[in-house]
mmCIF file of C-alpha atoms in Angstrom:
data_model
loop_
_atom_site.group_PDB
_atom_site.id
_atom_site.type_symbol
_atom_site.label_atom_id
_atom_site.label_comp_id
_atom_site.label_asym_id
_atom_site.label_seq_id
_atom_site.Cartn_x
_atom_site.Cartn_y
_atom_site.Cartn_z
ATOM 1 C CA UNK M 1193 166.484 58.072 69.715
ATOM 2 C CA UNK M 1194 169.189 59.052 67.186
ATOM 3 C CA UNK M 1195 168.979 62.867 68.428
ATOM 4 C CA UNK M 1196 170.159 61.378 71.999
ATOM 5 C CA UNK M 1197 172.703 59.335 70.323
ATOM 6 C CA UNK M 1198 174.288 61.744 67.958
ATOM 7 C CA UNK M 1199 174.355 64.491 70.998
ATOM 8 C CA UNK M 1200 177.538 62.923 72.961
ATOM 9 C CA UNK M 1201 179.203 62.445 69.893
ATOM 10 C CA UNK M 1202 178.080 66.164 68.758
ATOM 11 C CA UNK M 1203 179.797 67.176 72.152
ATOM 12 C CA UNK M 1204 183.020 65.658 71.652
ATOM 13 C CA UNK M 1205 183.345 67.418 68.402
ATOM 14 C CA UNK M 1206 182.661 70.603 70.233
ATOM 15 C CA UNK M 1207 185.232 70.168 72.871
ATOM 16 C CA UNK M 1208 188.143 68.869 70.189
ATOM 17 C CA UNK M 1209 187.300 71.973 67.990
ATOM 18 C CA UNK M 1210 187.891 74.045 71.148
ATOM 19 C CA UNK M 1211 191.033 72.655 71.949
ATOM 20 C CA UNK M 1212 192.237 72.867 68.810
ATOM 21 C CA UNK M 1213 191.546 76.545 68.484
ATOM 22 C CA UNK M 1214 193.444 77.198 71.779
ATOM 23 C CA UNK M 1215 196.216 75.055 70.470
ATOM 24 C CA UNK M 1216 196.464 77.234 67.709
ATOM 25 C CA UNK M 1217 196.089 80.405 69.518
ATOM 26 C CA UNK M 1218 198.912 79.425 71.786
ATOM 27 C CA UNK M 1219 201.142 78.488 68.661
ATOM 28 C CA UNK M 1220 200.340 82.166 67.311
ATOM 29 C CA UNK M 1221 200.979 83.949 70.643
ATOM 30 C CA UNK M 1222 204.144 81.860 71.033
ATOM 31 C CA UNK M 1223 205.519 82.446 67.581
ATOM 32 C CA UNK M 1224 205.108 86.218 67.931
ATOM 33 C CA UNK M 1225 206.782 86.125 71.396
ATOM 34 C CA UNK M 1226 209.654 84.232 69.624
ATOM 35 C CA UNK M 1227 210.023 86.905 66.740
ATOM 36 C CA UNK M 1228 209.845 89.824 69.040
ATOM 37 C CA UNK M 1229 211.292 88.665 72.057
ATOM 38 C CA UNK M 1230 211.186 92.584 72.779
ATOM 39 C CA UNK M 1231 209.910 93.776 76.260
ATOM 40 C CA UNK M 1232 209.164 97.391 75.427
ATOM 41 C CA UNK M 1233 209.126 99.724 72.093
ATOM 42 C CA UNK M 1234 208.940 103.180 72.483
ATOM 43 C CA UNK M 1235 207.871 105.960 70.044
ATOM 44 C CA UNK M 1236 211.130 107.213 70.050
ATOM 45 C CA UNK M 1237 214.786 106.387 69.905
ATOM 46 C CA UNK M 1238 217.440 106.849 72.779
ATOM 47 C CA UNK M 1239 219.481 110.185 71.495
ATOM 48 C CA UNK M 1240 222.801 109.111 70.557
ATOM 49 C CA UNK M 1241 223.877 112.788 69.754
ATOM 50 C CA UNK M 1242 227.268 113.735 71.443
ATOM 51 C CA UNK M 1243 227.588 110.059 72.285
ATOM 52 C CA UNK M 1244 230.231 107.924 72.134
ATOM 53 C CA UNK M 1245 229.537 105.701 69.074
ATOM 54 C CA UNK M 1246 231.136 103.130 67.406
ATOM 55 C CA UNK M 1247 230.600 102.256 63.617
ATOM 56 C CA UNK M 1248 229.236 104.158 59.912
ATOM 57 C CA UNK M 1249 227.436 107.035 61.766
ATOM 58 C CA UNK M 1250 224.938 106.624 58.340
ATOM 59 C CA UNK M 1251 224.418 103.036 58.949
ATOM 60 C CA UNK M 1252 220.303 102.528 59.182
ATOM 61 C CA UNK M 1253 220.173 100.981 62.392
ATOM 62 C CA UNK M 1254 221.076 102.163 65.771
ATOM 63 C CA UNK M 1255 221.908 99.982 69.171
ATOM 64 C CA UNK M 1256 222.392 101.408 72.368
ATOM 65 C CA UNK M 1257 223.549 100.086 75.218
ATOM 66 C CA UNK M 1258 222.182 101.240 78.439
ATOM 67 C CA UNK M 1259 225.422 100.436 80.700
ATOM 68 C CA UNK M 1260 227.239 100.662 83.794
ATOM 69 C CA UNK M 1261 231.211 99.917 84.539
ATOM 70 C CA UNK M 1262 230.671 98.447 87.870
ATOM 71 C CA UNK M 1263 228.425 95.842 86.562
ATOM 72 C CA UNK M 1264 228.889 92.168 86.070
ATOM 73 C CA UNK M 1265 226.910 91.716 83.742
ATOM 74 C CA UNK M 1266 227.980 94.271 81.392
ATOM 75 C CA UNK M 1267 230.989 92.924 81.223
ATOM 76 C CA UNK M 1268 230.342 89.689 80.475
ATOM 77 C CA UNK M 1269 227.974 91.248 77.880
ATOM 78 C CA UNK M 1270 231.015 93.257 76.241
ATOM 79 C CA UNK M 1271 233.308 90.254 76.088
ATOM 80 C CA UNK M 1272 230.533 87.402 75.112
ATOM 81 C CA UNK M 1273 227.719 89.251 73.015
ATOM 82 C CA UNK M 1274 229.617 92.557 71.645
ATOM 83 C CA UNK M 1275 232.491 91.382 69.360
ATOM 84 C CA UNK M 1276 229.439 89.385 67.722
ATOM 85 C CA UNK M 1277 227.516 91.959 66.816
ATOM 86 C CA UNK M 1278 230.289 93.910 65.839
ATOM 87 C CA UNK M 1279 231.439 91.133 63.792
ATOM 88 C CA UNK M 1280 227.815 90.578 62.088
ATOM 89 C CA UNK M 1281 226.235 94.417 61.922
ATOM 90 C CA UNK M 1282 228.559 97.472 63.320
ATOM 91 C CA UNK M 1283 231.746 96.272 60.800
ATOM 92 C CA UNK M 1284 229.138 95.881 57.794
ATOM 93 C CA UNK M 1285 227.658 99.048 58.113
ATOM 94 C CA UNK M 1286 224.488 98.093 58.908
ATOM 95 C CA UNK M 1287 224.666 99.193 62.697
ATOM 96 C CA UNK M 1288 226.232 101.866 64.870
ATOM 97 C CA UNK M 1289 226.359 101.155 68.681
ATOM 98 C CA UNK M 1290 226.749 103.635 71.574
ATOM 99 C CA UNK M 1291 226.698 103.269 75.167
ATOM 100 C CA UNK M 1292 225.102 105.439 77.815
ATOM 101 C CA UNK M 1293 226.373 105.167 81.277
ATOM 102 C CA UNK M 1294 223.996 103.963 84.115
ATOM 103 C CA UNK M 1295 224.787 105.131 87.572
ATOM 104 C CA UNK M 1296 223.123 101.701 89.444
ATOM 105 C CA UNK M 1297 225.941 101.479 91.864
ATOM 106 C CA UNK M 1298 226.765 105.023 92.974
ATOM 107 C CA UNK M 1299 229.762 107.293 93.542
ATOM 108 C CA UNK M 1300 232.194 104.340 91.569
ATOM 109 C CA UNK M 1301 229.173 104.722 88.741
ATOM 110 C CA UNK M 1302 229.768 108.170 88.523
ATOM 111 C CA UNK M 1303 233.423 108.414 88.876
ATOM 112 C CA UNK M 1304 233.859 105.695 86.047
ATOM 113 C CA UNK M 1305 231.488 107.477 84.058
ATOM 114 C CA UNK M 1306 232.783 110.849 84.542
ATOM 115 C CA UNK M 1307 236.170 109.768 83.650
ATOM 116 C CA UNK M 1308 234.795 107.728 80.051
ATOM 117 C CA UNK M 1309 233.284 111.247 79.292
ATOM 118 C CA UNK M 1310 236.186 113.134 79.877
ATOM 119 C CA UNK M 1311 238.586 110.680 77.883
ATOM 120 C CA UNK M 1312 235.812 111.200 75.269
ATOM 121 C CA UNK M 1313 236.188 114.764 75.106
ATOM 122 C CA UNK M 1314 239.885 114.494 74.992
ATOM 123 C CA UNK M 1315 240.045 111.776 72.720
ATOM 124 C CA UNK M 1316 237.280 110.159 70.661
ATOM 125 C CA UNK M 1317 239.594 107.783 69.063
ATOM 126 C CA UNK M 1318 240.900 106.580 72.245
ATOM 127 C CA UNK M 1319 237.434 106.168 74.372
ATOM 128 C CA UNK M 1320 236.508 102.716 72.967
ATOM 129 C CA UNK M 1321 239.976 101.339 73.837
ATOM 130 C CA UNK M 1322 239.822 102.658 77.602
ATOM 131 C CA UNK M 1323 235.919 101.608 77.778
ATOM 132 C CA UNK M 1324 237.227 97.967 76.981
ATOM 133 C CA UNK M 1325 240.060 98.538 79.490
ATOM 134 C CA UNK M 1326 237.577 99.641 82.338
ATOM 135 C CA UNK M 1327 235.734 96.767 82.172
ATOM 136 C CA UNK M 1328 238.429 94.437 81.889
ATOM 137 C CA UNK M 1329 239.988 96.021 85.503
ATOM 138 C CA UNK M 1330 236.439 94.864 87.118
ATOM 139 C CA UNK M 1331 237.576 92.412 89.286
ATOM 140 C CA UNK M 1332 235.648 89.171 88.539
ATOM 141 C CA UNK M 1333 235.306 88.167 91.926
ATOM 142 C CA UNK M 1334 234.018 90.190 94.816
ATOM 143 C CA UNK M 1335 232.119 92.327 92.734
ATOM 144 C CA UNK M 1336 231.080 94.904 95.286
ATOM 145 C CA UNK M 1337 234.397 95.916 96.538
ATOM 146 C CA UNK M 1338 235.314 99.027 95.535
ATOM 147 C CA UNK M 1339 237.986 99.441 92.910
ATOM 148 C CA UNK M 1340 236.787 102.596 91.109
ATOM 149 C CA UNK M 1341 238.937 104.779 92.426
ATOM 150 C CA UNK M 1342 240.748 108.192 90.459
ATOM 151 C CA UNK M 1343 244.398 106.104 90.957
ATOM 152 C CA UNK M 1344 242.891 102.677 89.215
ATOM 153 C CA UNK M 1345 241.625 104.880 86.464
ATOM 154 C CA UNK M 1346 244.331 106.601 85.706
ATOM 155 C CA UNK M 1347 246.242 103.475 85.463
ATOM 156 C CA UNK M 1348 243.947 102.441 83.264
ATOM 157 C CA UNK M 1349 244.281 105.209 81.235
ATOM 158 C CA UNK M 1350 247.712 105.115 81.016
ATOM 159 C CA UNK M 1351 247.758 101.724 79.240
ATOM 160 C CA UNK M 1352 245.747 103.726 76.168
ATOM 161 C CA UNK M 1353 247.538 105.595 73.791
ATOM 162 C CA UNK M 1354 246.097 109.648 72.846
ATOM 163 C CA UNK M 1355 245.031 109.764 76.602
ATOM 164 C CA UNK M 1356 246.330 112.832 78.451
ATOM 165 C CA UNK M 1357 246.597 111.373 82.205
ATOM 166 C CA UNK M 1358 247.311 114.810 83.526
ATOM 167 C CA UNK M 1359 244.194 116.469 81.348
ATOM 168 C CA UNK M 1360 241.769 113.381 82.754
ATOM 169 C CA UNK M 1361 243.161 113.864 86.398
ATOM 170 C CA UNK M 1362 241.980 117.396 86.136
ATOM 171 C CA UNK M 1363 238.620 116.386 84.372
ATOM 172 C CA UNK M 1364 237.831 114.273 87.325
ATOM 173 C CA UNK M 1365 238.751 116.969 90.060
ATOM 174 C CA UNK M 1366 236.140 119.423 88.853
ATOM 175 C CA UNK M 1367 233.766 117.100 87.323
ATOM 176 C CA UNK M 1368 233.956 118.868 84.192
ATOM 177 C CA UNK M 1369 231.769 116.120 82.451
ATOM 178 C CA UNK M 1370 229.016 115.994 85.013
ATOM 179 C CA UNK M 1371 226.624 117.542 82.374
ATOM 180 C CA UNK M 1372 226.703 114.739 80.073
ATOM 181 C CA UNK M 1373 227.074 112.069 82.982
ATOM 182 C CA UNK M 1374 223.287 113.533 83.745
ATOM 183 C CA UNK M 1375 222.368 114.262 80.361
ATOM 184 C CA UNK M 1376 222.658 109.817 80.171
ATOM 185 C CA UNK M 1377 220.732 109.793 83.594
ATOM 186 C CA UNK M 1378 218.005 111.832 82.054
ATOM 187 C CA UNK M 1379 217.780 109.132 79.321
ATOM 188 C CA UNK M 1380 218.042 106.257 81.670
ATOM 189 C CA UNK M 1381 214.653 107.477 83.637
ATOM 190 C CA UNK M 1382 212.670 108.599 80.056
ATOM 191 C CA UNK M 1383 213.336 104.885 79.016
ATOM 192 C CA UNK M 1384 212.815 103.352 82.292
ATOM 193 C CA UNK M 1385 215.526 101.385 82.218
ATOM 194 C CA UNK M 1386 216.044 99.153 85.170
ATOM 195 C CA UNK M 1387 218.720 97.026 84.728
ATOM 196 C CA UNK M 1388 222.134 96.873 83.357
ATOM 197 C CA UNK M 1389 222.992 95.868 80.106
ATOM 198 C CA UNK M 1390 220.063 96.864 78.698
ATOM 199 C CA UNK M 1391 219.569 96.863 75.145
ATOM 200 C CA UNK M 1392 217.908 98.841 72.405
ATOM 201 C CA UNK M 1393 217.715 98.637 68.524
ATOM 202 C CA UNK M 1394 216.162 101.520 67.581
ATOM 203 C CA UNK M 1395 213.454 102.414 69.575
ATOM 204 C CA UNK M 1396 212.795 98.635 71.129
ATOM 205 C CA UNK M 1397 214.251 97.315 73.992
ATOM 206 C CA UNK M 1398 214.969 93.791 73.988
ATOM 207 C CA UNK M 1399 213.911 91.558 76.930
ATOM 208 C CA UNK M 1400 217.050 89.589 77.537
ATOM 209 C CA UNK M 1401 220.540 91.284 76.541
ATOM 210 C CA UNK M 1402 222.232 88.038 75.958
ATOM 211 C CA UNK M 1403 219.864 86.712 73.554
ATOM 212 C CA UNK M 1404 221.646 87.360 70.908
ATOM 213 C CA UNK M 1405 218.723 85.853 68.270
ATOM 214 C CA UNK M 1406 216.538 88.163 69.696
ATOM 215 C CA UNK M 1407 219.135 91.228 69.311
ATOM 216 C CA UNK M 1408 219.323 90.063 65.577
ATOM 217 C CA UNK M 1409 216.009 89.490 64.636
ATOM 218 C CA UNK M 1410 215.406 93.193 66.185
ATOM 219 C CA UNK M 1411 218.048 94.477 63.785
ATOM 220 C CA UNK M 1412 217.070 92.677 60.416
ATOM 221 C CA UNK M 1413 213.356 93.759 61.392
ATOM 222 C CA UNK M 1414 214.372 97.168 61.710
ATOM 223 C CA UNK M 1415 216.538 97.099 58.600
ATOM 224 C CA UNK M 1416 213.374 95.822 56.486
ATOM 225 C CA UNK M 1417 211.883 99.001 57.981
ATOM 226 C CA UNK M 1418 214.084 101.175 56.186
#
């Protein structure tokens, strides 16, 4: 008689301990998700040799952006997300950022790439002021009309002092950067990047580019690291 009495209560105990450990297992899986936030970390690092790259080229912790100048997105990226993390890691030392082009949307990808190489080459010192001025010429409505054109770029350019408009205008008629425009393709396959901005710190890319916790914890974990 007390064996059939104690079993139901036996079983509830059972049960609650069960729940309880799933409870907790979700709490673990769901803290580590919110300190990674990450969707993919490689062995490696994306290359930043020969890249453009903004910041202490000794500072401990690289970010990369994987980007393209006909995207939305990016933009809004490099106007909402960038001058905080500039603000907070690349102007402290602790960071240095480069960008690799992505060619997503075609012959405008590759003309607006080829022509940020080539104002590179010419200029170092001017290619982060003309990379802002790109993306600010993206129209911000009817995003798939196409305003990359050699004319709209060399306005652009002509807005940026230490550019050469008549050097770049020769650049882009015999794709004299096309090397390096693949050399970033090559990197945008080995990574497997699929959508623009995407974001690495170090060698871990981070699941959503505008989650700008998730770009910081990345960073101060990587930092501990070294």
């Amino acid at each position: 008689m007390m064996k059939s009495k104690n079993s139901p209560f036996k079983f509830v105990v059972i049960i609650t301990l069960v729940v309880v450990a799933l409870i907790v297992a979700l709490v673990v899986i769901n803290n580590n998700n919110s300190e990674s936030n990450v969707g993919k970390t490689f062995d490696k690092q994306p290359s930043i040799e020969g890249q453009p790259t903004l910041g202490d080229p000794d500072a401990p912790v690289t970010v990369v952006e994987f980007g393209d100048f006909k995207c939305p997105s990016c933009k809004a990226w490099g106007e909402n997300v960038f001058p905080q993390l500039v603000s907070d890691y690349v102007n402290t030392g602790k960071v240095k950022f480069s960008f690799i082009n992505v060619l997503f949307h075609g012959e405008e990808s590759k003309l607006a790439s080829l022509a940020a190489e080539s104002v590179y080459k010419q200029n170092p010192d001017a290619y982060w002021e003309f990379h802002k001025a790109l993306f600010k010429a993206q129209p911000s409505a009817n995003h798939d009309s196409s305003w990359v054109t050699t004319k709209k770029i060399l306005e652009v350019a002509s807005g940026v002092s230490g550019i050469d408009t008549d050097k770049l205008k020769s650049a882009l008629e015999s794709n004299s950067e096309m090397d390096e425009v693949n050399r970033d393709t090559e990197m945008v396959t080995d990574f497997e990047v699929q959508l623009t901005p995407t974001i690495m710190v170090n060698g871990t890319m981070i699941e959503d580019p505008f989650d700008y916790d998730a770009i910081k914890k990345a960073i101060e974990n990587a930092l501990e690291e070294n």
